[in-house]
Amino acid sequence: MLRTLIMTVGVVAAAAALGFGAVYFMSEARLRDAARGSAFDAAIPSDAASLERGRHIARTRGCFGCHGQQLEGKDFGEQWDWPERAVAPNLAAYARAHDAATMEAAIRQGIGADGRALMAMPSFNFTRLTDDDTAALIAFLRSAPVTKSDLPEAKLGWSVRFDLARGAETTMTDWVRAVPALRVDAAAEPERARGEYLAMTMCNECHGLDVRGQMLFGPPTPDLAMVAAISRADFERLITTGVGVGVGGRELGLMGLVAPDRFPALTSEEIDALYAYLVSLAGEPAAPDVFWRPAP
Ligand code: HEC
Ligand code: HEC
């Protein structure tokens, strides 16, 4: 009797170990199924204007919001129950420890220094950054003073591993691949092209990969074609203060948090271009069959 019990317990434990092992192995295989594109070999500038440009990119793209105002890193701990524990690394320290190609792979391709796909870093928001802007960003991060910080280990969690293993979860490289190409011809319409570039490297973090709205996770975000309903002055006030202008009758939550951290740094030319592009979306139908905006 006791022997049978011990054997049963042993078999169950062995099966469980095998199961966890398989989930671990398959989830790691998914994470490692992320080949870097050709290595980034743009020259990293060191002149003052490029460093300032890099700081501007970091500020307006939210690096400070998630990686800390001193770029010292941030533990998202309990705030995000997914992927169990997200920890944004100390970026100033990271920039000194890694070469430009490794940094570019993390920023634009969603691949970490260990060769595994990232899960929580929004590289899809940065994948359309130009080589010049990426090089300036890397230059700035390397020049930023390192503030010491004590960060815990990031954790992936079994439920995410299980979803990865059965193909029910996406990695950052999947998201990066899903970002639509820029469409506006810069030679024919320079201002609208600048606006598209800004929208597709700033606003598509939350407003859908095509900035036409998102309903997959977090608070649902509106289709930014709605900007056509507000004036240029109200638009500027909204994105630089994070206080709603009453157009959708919404209380601003997340938008109210990120806007004042990121967008007051935009120049008025940038706001003009962004406004021109978003207003021009009003007549265009939005793609109905995309995963970040499932059909209702
Ligand atoms: C929404 C929050 C968020 C924003 C915005 C963000 N990051 Fe991250 N970043 C993270 C998290 C969380 C990680 C840890 C890896 C993970 O969980 O995917 C990370 C990881 C990284 C890494 C290390 C990747 C590795 O493991 O090798 C680099 C480099 C990085 N971020 C650069 C940037 C830069 C540059 C910006 C601004 C252009 C930026 N991040 C903006 C959250 C963010
Ligand atoms: C970190 C996520 C995030 C980013 C980045 C972001 N937004 Fe939002 N935005 C939201 C959310 C969420 C809402 C819905 C209201 C809320 O919950 O704050 C919203 C609402 C809005 C609204 C509607 C306001 C109203 O009164 O109804 C506008 C317009 C808007 N965002 C414009 C932008 C523009 C332009 C950008 C890029 C420059 C941008 N947002 C970037 C999350 C974001």
PDB file of C-alpha atoms in Angstrom, residues 26-293:
ATOM      1  CA  MET A  26       9.193  25.147 -25.796  1.00  0.00           C
ATOM      2  CA  SER A  27       8.812  28.663 -24.404  1.00  0.00           C
ATOM      3  CA  GLU A  28      12.591  29.188 -24.577  1.00  0.00           C
ATOM      4  CA  ALA A  29      12.522  27.934 -28.177  1.00  0.00           C
ATOM      5  CA  ARG A  30       9.870  30.568 -29.004  1.00  0.00           C
ATOM      6  CA  LEU A  31      11.932  33.297 -27.324  1.00  0.00           C
ATOM      7  CA  ARG A  32      15.065  32.248 -29.162  1.00  0.00           C
ATOM      8  CA  ASP A  33      13.298  32.063 -32.517  1.00  0.00           C
ATOM      9  CA  ALA A  34      14.336  35.661 -33.051  1.00  0.00           C
ATOM     10  CA  ALA A  35      17.152  36.143 -35.506  1.00  0.00           C
ATOM     11  CA  ARG A  36      18.642  39.630 -35.622  1.00  0.00           C
ATOM     12  CA  GLY A  37      18.500  41.408 -38.961  1.00  0.00           C
ATOM     13  CA  SER A  38      21.740  42.702 -40.451  1.00  0.00           C
ATOM     14  CA  ALA A  39      23.931  44.244 -37.768  1.00  0.00           C
ATOM     15  CA  PHE A  40      23.460  47.964 -37.252  1.00  0.00           C
ATOM     16  CA  ASP A  41      26.673  49.607 -38.362  1.00  0.00           C
ATOM     17  CA  ALA A  42      25.768  53.305 -38.581  1.00  0.00           C
ATOM     18  CA  ALA A  43      28.430  55.584 -37.100  1.00  0.00           C
ATOM     19  CA  ILE A  44      27.516  56.768 -33.602  1.00  0.00           C
ATOM     20  CA  PRO A  45      27.935  60.550 -33.535  1.00  0.00           C
ATOM     21  CA  SER A  46      29.457  62.519 -30.658  1.00  0.00           C
ATOM     22  CA  ASP A  47      28.736  66.161 -31.550  1.00  0.00           C
ATOM     23  CA  ALA A  48      26.546  68.253 -29.234  1.00  0.00           C
ATOM     24  CA  ALA A  49      23.683  68.626 -31.732  1.00  0.00           C
ATOM     25  CA  SER A  50      23.356  64.843 -32.170  1.00  0.00           C
ATOM     26  CA  LEU A  51      23.438  64.253 -28.403  1.00  0.00           C
ATOM     27  CA  GLU A  52      20.654  66.819 -28.007  1.00  0.00           C
ATOM     28  CA  ARG A  53      18.708  65.120 -30.804  1.00  0.00           C
ATOM     29  CA  GLY A  54      19.176  61.802 -28.984  1.00  0.00           C
ATOM     30  CA  ARG A  55      17.913  63.294 -25.731  1.00  0.00           C
ATOM     31  CA  HIS A  56      14.856  64.612 -27.595  1.00  0.00           C
ATOM     32  CA  ILE A  57      14.133  61.146 -29.034  1.00  0.00           C
ATOM     33  CA  ALA A  58      14.541  59.543 -25.585  1.00  0.00           C
ATOM     34  CA  ARG A  59      12.228  62.113 -23.972  1.00  0.00           C
ATOM     35  CA  THR A  60       9.475  62.050 -26.606  1.00  0.00           C
ATOM     36  CA  ARG A  61       9.547  58.243 -27.020  1.00  0.00           C
ATOM     37  CA  GLY A  62       9.126  57.560 -23.329  1.00  0.00           C
ATOM     38  CA  CYS A  63      12.501  56.015 -22.416  1.00  0.00           C
ATOM     39  CA  PHE A  64      12.544  58.154 -19.237  1.00  0.00           C
ATOM     40  CA  GLY A  65       9.008  57.200 -18.250  1.00  0.00           C
ATOM     41  CA  CYS A  66       9.752  53.480 -18.152  1.00  0.00           C
ATOM     42  CA  HIS A  67      13.506  53.398 -17.499  1.00  0.00           C
ATOM     43  CA  GLY A  68      13.463  56.166 -14.857  1.00  0.00           C
ATOM     44  CA  GLN A  69      14.101  59.906 -15.035  1.00  0.00           C
ATOM     45  CA  GLN A  70      17.823  59.226 -14.437  1.00  0.00           C
ATOM     46  CA  LEU A  71      17.619  56.198 -16.772  1.00  0.00           C
ATOM     47  CA  GLU A  72      18.447  54.226 -13.626  1.00  0.00           C
ATOM     48  CA  GLY A  73      15.970  51.457 -14.426  1.00  0.00           C
ATOM     49  CA  LYS A  74      12.615  50.586 -12.934  1.00  0.00           C
ATOM     50  CA  ASP A  75      10.982  47.618 -11.283  1.00  0.00           C
ATOM     51  CA  PHE A  76       7.409  47.329 -12.531  1.00  0.00           C
ATOM     52  CA  GLY A  77       6.845  44.723  -9.848  1.00  0.00           C
ATOM     53  CA  GLU A  78       3.227  44.491  -8.828  1.00  0.00           C
ATOM     54  CA  GLN A  79       2.075  47.157 -11.291  1.00  0.00           C
ATOM     55  CA  TRP A  80       2.225  44.675 -14.120  1.00  0.00           C
ATOM     56  CA  ASP A  81       1.127  41.137 -13.284  1.00  0.00           C
ATOM     57  CA  TRP A  82       2.490  40.249 -16.680  1.00  0.00           C
ATOM     58  CA  PRO A  83       4.988  38.879 -17.567  1.00  0.00           C
ATOM     59  CA  GLU A  84       5.058  38.329 -13.772  1.00  0.00           C
ATOM     60  CA  ARG A  85       7.806  40.815 -13.091  1.00  0.00           C
ATOM     61  CA  ALA A  86       8.989  43.290 -15.693  1.00  0.00           C
ATOM     62  CA  VAL A  87      12.178  45.145 -14.858  1.00  0.00           C
ATOM     63  CA  ALA A  88      13.395  47.878 -17.186  1.00  0.00           C
ATOM     64  CA  PRO A  89      17.209  47.866 -16.939  1.00  0.00           C
ATOM     65  CA  ASN A  90      19.471  50.785 -16.050  1.00  0.00           C
ATOM     66  CA  LEU A  91      19.791  52.248 -19.546  1.00  0.00           C
ATOM     67  CA  ALA A  92      22.821  54.441 -18.939  1.00  0.00           C
ATOM     68  CA  ALA A  93      24.726  51.437 -17.573  1.00  0.00           C
ATOM     69  CA  TYR A  94      23.405  49.173 -20.350  1.00  0.00           C
ATOM     70  CA  ALA A  95      24.545  51.655 -23.005  1.00  0.00           C
ATOM     71  CA  ARG A  96      28.115  51.441 -21.712  1.00  0.00           C
ATOM     72  CA  ALA A  97      28.110  47.661 -21.479  1.00  0.00           C
ATOM     73  CA  HIS A  98      26.750  46.884 -24.974  1.00  0.00           C
ATOM     74  CA  ASP A  99      27.743  47.720 -28.535  1.00  0.00           C
ATOM     75  CA  ALA A 100      25.534  49.722 -30.887  1.00  0.00           C
ATOM     76  CA  ALA A 101      24.279  46.666 -32.782  1.00  0.00           C
ATOM     77  CA  THR A 102      23.069  45.055 -29.535  1.00  0.00           C
ATOM     78  CA  MET A 103      21.320  48.263 -28.531  1.00  0.00           C
ATOM     79  CA  GLU A 104      19.685  48.652 -31.919  1.00  0.00           C
ATOM     80  CA  ALA A 105      18.436  45.052 -31.790  1.00  0.00           C
ATOM     81  CA  ALA A 106      16.759  45.769 -28.442  1.00  0.00           C
ATOM     82  CA  ILE A 107      15.360  49.152 -29.459  1.00  0.00           C
ATOM     83  CA  ARG A 108      14.123  48.452 -33.003  1.00  0.00           C
ATOM     84  CA  GLN A 109      13.905  44.664 -33.290  1.00  0.00           C
ATOM     85  CA  GLY A 110      12.682  43.547 -29.869  1.00  0.00           C
ATOM     86  CA  ILE A 111      15.653  41.241 -29.252  1.00  0.00           C
ATOM     87  CA  GLY A 112      17.543  41.373 -25.953  1.00  0.00           C
ATOM     88  CA  ALA A 113      21.296  41.201 -25.439  1.00  0.00           C
ATOM     89  CA  ASP A 114      20.931  37.497 -24.565  1.00  0.00           C
ATOM     90  CA  GLY A 115      19.452  36.816 -28.010  1.00  0.00           C
ATOM     91  CA  ARG A 116      15.945  36.169 -26.683  1.00  0.00           C
ATOM     92  CA  ALA A 117      12.844  38.066 -27.786  1.00  0.00           C
ATOM     93  CA  LEU A 118      11.797  40.792 -25.349  1.00  0.00           C
ATOM     94  CA  MET A 119       8.318  40.697 -23.833  1.00  0.00           C
ATOM     95  CA  ALA A 120       7.526  44.049 -22.213  1.00  0.00           C
ATOM     96  CA  MET A 121       9.788  46.617 -23.902  1.00  0.00           C
ATOM     97  CA  PRO A 122       7.678  48.327 -26.633  1.00  0.00           C
ATOM     98  CA  SER A 123      10.167  47.954 -29.495  1.00  0.00           C
ATOM     99  CA  PHE A 124       7.264  48.001 -31.988  1.00  0.00           C
ATOM    100  CA  ASN A 125       6.970  51.685 -31.135  1.00  0.00           C
ATOM    101  CA  PHE A 126      10.581  52.311 -32.149  1.00  0.00           C
ATOM    102  CA  THR A 127      11.019  49.958 -35.070  1.00  0.00           C
ATOM    103  CA  ARG A 128      10.383  52.752 -37.616  1.00  0.00           C
ATOM    104  CA  LEU A 129      13.004  55.085 -36.085  1.00  0.00           C
ATOM    105  CA  THR A 130      15.481  56.110 -38.792  1.00  0.00           C
ATOM    106  CA  ASP A 131      19.102  55.006 -38.615  1.00  0.00           C
ATOM    107  CA  ASP A 132      20.148  58.594 -37.860  1.00  0.00           C
ATOM    108  CA  ASP A 133      17.702  58.972 -34.993  1.00  0.00           C
ATOM    109  CA  THR A 134      18.650  55.546 -33.618  1.00  0.00           C
ATOM    110  CA  ALA A 135      22.348  56.438 -33.751  1.00  0.00           C
ATOM    111  CA  ALA A 136      21.678  59.780 -32.003  1.00  0.00           C
ATOM    112  CA  LEU A 137      19.614  57.988 -29.344  1.00  0.00           C
ATOM    113  CA  ILE A 138      22.425  55.494 -28.687  1.00  0.00           C
ATOM    114  CA  ALA A 139      24.948  58.343 -28.527  1.00  0.00           C
ATOM    115  CA  PHE A 140      22.831  60.166 -25.956  1.00  0.00           C
ATOM    116  CA  LEU A 141      22.306  57.040 -23.823  1.00  0.00           C
ATOM    117  CA  ARG A 142      26.062  56.431 -23.772  1.00  0.00           C
ATOM    118  CA  SER A 143      26.661  60.003 -22.640  1.00  0.00           C
ATOM    119  CA  ALA A 144      24.035  59.980 -19.883  1.00  0.00           C
ATOM    120  CA  PRO A 145      25.503  59.810 -16.362  1.00  0.00           C
ATOM    121  CA  VAL A 146      25.090  56.416 -14.692  1.00  0.00           C
ATOM    122  CA  THR A 147      22.953  56.525 -11.549  1.00  0.00           C
ATOM    123  CA  LYS A 148      23.459  53.417  -9.430  1.00  0.00           C
ATOM    124  CA  SER A 149      20.352  51.396  -8.774  1.00  0.00           C
ATOM    125  CA  ASP A 150      19.467  48.125  -7.145  1.00  0.00           C
ATOM    126  CA  LEU A 151      17.036  46.225  -9.344  1.00  0.00           C
ATOM    127  CA  PRO A 152      15.511  42.793  -8.782  1.00  0.00           C
ATOM    128  CA  GLU A 153      15.630  40.033 -11.396  1.00  0.00           C
ATOM    129  CA  ALA A 154      12.916  40.063 -14.056  1.00  0.00           C
ATOM    130  CA  LYS A 155      10.658  36.995 -14.051  1.00  0.00           C
ATOM    131  CA  LEU A 156       8.741  35.503 -16.919  1.00  0.00           C
ATOM    132  CA  GLY A 157       6.246  33.355 -15.006  1.00  0.00           C
ATOM    133  CA  TRP A 158       4.796  29.936 -15.823  1.00  0.00           C
ATOM    134  CA  SER A 159       1.489  31.156 -17.234  1.00  0.00           C
ATOM    135  CA  VAL A 160       3.284  33.248 -19.866  1.00  0.00           C
ATOM    136  CA  ARG A 161       5.659  30.360 -20.592  1.00  0.00           C
ATOM    137  CA  PHE A 162       2.694  28.036 -21.021  1.00  0.00           C
ATOM    138  CA  ASP A 163       1.004  30.475 -23.433  1.00  0.00           C
ATOM    139  CA  LEU A 164       4.244  30.914 -25.368  1.00  0.00           C
ATOM    140  CA  ALA A 165       4.691  27.147 -25.594  1.00  0.00           C
ATOM    141  CA  ARG A 166       1.195  26.617 -27.009  1.00  0.00           C
ATOM    142  CA  GLY A 167       1.485  29.565 -29.404  1.00  0.00           C
ATOM    143  CA  ALA A 168      -1.137  31.675 -27.601  1.00  0.00           C
ATOM    144  CA  GLU A 169       1.204  34.486 -26.657  1.00  0.00           C
ATOM    145  CA  THR A 170       3.121  36.947 -28.797  1.00  0.00           C
ATOM    146  CA  THR A 171       6.702  38.080 -28.260  1.00  0.00           C
ATOM    147  CA  MET A 172       8.045  41.530 -29.055  1.00  0.00           C
ATOM    148  CA  THR A 173       9.515  40.275 -32.324  1.00  0.00           C
ATOM    149  CA  ASP A 174       5.979  39.245 -33.419  1.00  0.00           C
ATOM    150  CA  TRP A 175       4.757  42.749 -32.600  1.00  0.00           C
ATOM    151  CA  VAL A 176       7.644  44.404 -34.411  1.00  0.00           C
ATOM    152  CA  ARG A 177       6.874  42.407 -37.550  1.00  0.00           C
ATOM    153  CA  ALA A 178       3.223  43.513 -37.438  1.00  0.00           C
ATOM    154  CA  VAL A 179       3.944  47.276 -37.579  1.00  0.00           C
ATOM    155  CA  PRO A 180       2.695  48.669 -40.915  1.00  0.00           C
ATOM    156  CA  ALA A 181       5.222  50.362 -43.214  1.00  0.00           C
ATOM    157  CA  LEU A 182       5.254  54.164 -43.459  1.00  0.00           C
ATOM    158  CA  ARG A 183       3.162  55.132 -46.489  1.00  0.00           C
ATOM    159  CA  VAL A 184       3.415  58.877 -47.043  1.00  0.00           C
ATOM    160  CA  ASP A 185       5.847  59.901 -49.786  1.00  0.00           C
ATOM    161  CA  ALA A 186       8.288  62.318 -48.121  1.00  0.00           C
ATOM    162  CA  ALA A 187       9.289  63.942 -51.418  1.00  0.00           C
ATOM    163  CA  ALA A 188       5.700  64.791 -52.363  1.00  0.00           C
ATOM    164  CA  GLU A 189       4.309  65.609 -48.894  1.00  0.00           C
ATOM    165  CA  PRO A 190       7.149  66.403 -46.498  1.00  0.00           C
ATOM    166  CA  GLU A 191       5.027  67.702 -43.610  1.00  0.00           C
ATOM    167  CA  ARG A 192       2.542  64.842 -43.621  1.00  0.00           C
ATOM    168  CA  ALA A 193       5.452  62.385 -43.872  1.00  0.00           C
ATOM    169  CA  ARG A 194       7.105  63.961 -40.816  1.00  0.00           C
ATOM    170  CA  GLY A 195       3.798  63.691 -38.978  1.00  0.00           C
ATOM    171  CA  GLU A 196       3.393  60.049 -39.925  1.00  0.00           C
ATOM    172  CA  TYR A 197       6.924  59.331 -38.708  1.00  0.00           C
ATOM    173  CA  LEU A 198       6.165  60.974 -35.351  1.00  0.00           C
ATOM    174  CA  ALA A 199       2.815  59.223 -34.932  1.00  0.00           C
ATOM    175  CA  MET A 200       4.272  55.852 -35.890  1.00  0.00           C
ATOM    176  CA  THR A 201       7.168  56.182 -33.435  1.00  0.00           C
ATOM    177  CA  MET A 202       5.301  57.816 -30.521  1.00  0.00           C
ATOM    178  CA  CYS A 203       1.552  57.286 -30.536  1.00  0.00           C
ATOM    179  CA  ASN A 204       1.403  53.728 -31.897  1.00  0.00           C
ATOM    180  CA  GLU A 205       2.686  52.395 -28.575  1.00  0.00           C
ATOM    181  CA  CYS A 206      -0.898  52.685 -27.306  1.00  0.00           C
ATOM    182  CA  HIS A 207      -3.212  53.749 -30.129  1.00  0.00           C
ATOM    183  CA  GLY A 208      -2.780  50.593 -32.216  1.00  0.00           C
ATOM    184  CA  LEU A 209       0.133  49.744 -34.493  1.00  0.00           C
ATOM    185  CA  ASP A 210      -1.441  51.942 -37.199  1.00  0.00           C
ATOM    186  CA  VAL A 211      -2.673  54.624 -34.690  1.00  0.00           C
ATOM    187  CA  ARG A 212      -6.262  53.761 -35.651  1.00  0.00           C
ATOM    188  CA  GLY A 213      -7.257  52.481 -32.193  1.00  0.00           C
ATOM    189  CA  GLN A 214      -6.470  49.492 -30.002  1.00  0.00           C
ATOM    190  CA  MET A 215      -8.707  47.140 -28.025  1.00  0.00           C
ATOM    191  CA  LEU A 216      -6.453  44.206 -27.273  1.00  0.00           C
ATOM    192  CA  PHE A 217      -5.071  45.158 -23.861  1.00  0.00           C
ATOM    193  CA  GLY A 218      -5.196  47.912 -21.239  1.00  0.00           C
ATOM    194  CA  PRO A 219      -7.609  50.798 -21.562  1.00  0.00           C
ATOM    195  CA  PRO A 220      -9.046  50.909 -25.114  1.00  0.00           C
ATOM    196  CA  THR A 221      -7.588  53.819 -27.046  1.00  0.00           C
ATOM    197  CA  PRO A 222      -9.346  55.883 -29.704  1.00  0.00           C
ATOM    198  CA  ASP A 223      -8.611  55.983 -33.424  1.00  0.00           C
ATOM    199  CA  LEU A 224      -6.394  59.072 -33.752  1.00  0.00           C
ATOM    200  CA  ALA A 225      -8.354  60.153 -36.845  1.00  0.00           C
ATOM    201  CA  MET A 226     -10.571  61.703 -34.136  1.00  0.00           C
ATOM    202  CA  VAL A 227      -8.048  64.564 -33.942  1.00  0.00           C
ATOM    203  CA  ALA A 228      -9.839  66.008 -37.002  1.00  0.00           C
ATOM    204  CA  ALA A 229     -12.606  67.035 -34.577  1.00  0.00           C
ATOM    205  CA  ILE A 230     -10.360  69.290 -32.476  1.00  0.00           C
ATOM    206  CA  SER A 231      -8.486  72.491 -33.234  1.00  0.00           C
ATOM    207  CA  ARG A 232      -4.694  72.720 -33.505  1.00  0.00           C
ATOM    208  CA  ALA A 233      -4.650  74.686 -30.217  1.00  0.00           C
ATOM    209  CA  ASP A 234      -6.778  72.123 -28.357  1.00  0.00           C
ATOM    210  CA  PHE A 235      -4.644  69.311 -29.764  1.00  0.00           C
ATOM    211  CA  GLU A 236      -1.473  70.933 -28.463  1.00  0.00           C
ATOM    212  CA  ARG A 237      -3.061  71.529 -25.059  1.00  0.00           C
ATOM    213  CA  LEU A 238      -4.246  67.920 -24.864  1.00  0.00           C
ATOM    214  CA  ILE A 239      -0.956  66.259 -25.746  1.00  0.00           C
ATOM    215  CA  THR A 240       1.262  68.597 -23.729  1.00  0.00           C
ATOM    216  CA  THR A 241      -0.816  68.670 -20.529  1.00  0.00           C
ATOM    217  CA  GLY A 242      -2.659  65.344 -20.660  1.00  0.00           C
ATOM    218  CA  VAL A 243      -5.881  67.148 -19.765  1.00  0.00           C
ATOM    219  CA  GLY A 244      -8.742  66.127 -22.049  1.00  0.00           C
ATOM    220  CA  VAL A 245     -10.473  68.734 -24.163  1.00  0.00           C
ATOM    221  CA  GLY A 246     -13.815  67.046 -23.792  1.00  0.00           C
ATOM    222  CA  VAL A 247     -14.040  65.741 -27.325  1.00  0.00           C
ATOM    223  CA  GLY A 248     -14.657  62.107 -26.499  1.00  0.00           C
ATOM    224  CA  GLY A 249     -16.082  63.010 -23.100  1.00  0.00           C
ATOM    225  CA  ARG A 250     -13.256  60.898 -21.631  1.00  0.00           C
ATOM    226  CA  GLU A 251     -11.455  61.353 -18.360  1.00  0.00           C
ATOM    227  CA  LEU A 252      -7.848  60.837 -19.338  1.00  0.00           C
ATOM    228  CA  GLY A 253      -6.120  58.077 -17.417  1.00  0.00           C
ATOM    229  CA  LEU A 254      -2.962  56.598 -18.942  1.00  0.00           C
ATOM    230  CA  MET A 255      -2.864  59.361 -21.583  1.00  0.00           C
ATOM    231  CA  GLY A 256      -2.927  61.914 -18.769  1.00  0.00           C
ATOM    232  CA  LEU A 257       0.115  60.241 -17.206  1.00  0.00           C
ATOM    233  CA  VAL A 258       2.349  59.845 -20.246  1.00  0.00           C
ATOM    234  CA  ALA A 259       1.486  63.047 -22.129  1.00  0.00           C
ATOM    235  CA  PRO A 260       3.016  65.558 -19.660  1.00  0.00           C
ATOM    236  CA  ASP A 261       6.158  63.397 -19.310  1.00  0.00           C
ATOM    237  CA  ARG A 262       6.825  63.059 -23.028  1.00  0.00           C
ATOM    238  CA  PHE A 263       5.113  65.540 -25.298  1.00  0.00           C
ATOM    239  CA  PRO A 264       5.850  69.028 -23.879  1.00  0.00           C
ATOM    240  CA  ALA A 265       9.299  68.472 -25.429  1.00  0.00           C
ATOM    241  CA  LEU A 266       7.833  68.416 -28.953  1.00  0.00           C
ATOM    242  CA  THR A 267       8.645  71.496 -31.048  1.00  0.00           C
ATOM    243  CA  SER A 268       5.760  73.431 -32.540  1.00  0.00           C
ATOM    244  CA  GLU A 269       6.859  72.263 -36.028  1.00  0.00           C
ATOM    245  CA  GLU A 270       6.554  68.675 -34.799  1.00  0.00           C
ATOM    246  CA  ILE A 271       3.098  69.331 -33.389  1.00  0.00           C
ATOM    247  CA  ASP A 272       2.060  70.964 -36.702  1.00  0.00           C
ATOM    248  CA  ALA A 273       3.231  67.907 -38.643  1.00  0.00           C
ATOM    249  CA  LEU A 274       1.640  65.426 -36.249  1.00  0.00           C
ATOM    250  CA  TYR A 275      -1.633  67.347 -36.352  1.00  0.00           C
ATOM    251  CA  ALA A 276      -1.597  67.550 -40.174  1.00  0.00           C
ATOM    252  CA  TYR A 277      -1.049  63.815 -40.479  1.00  0.00           C
ATOM    253  CA  LEU A 278      -3.677  62.763 -37.917  1.00  0.00           C
ATOM    254  CA  VAL A 279      -6.305  65.125 -39.380  1.00  0.00           C
ATOM    255  CA  SER A 280      -5.624  63.636 -42.828  1.00  0.00           C
ATOM    256  CA  LEU A 281      -6.573  60.158 -41.564  1.00  0.00           C
ATOM    257  CA  ALA A 282     -10.195  61.198 -41.068  1.00  0.00           C
ATOM    258  CA  GLY A 283     -11.329  60.249 -44.562  1.00  0.00           C
ATOM    259  CA  GLU A 284      -9.413  56.974 -44.668  1.00  0.00           C
ATOM    260  CA  PRO A 285     -10.944  53.653 -43.661  1.00  0.00           C
ATOM    261  CA  ALA A 286      -9.028  51.808 -40.925  1.00  0.00           C
ATOM    262  CA  ALA A 287      -8.011  48.176 -41.493  1.00  0.00           C
ATOM    263  CA  PRO A 288     -10.761  46.028 -39.920  1.00  0.00           C
ATOM    264  CA  ASP A 289      -8.953  42.714 -39.536  1.00  0.00           C
ATOM    265  CA  VAL A 290      -5.888  43.336 -37.380  1.00  0.00           C
ATOM    266  CA  PHE A 291      -5.084  41.516 -34.150  1.00  0.00           C
ATOM    267  CA  TRP A 292      -4.735  44.630 -31.995  1.00  0.00           C
ATOM    268  CA  ARG A 293      -8.228  45.741 -33.033  1.00  0.00           C
TER     269      ARG A 293
END
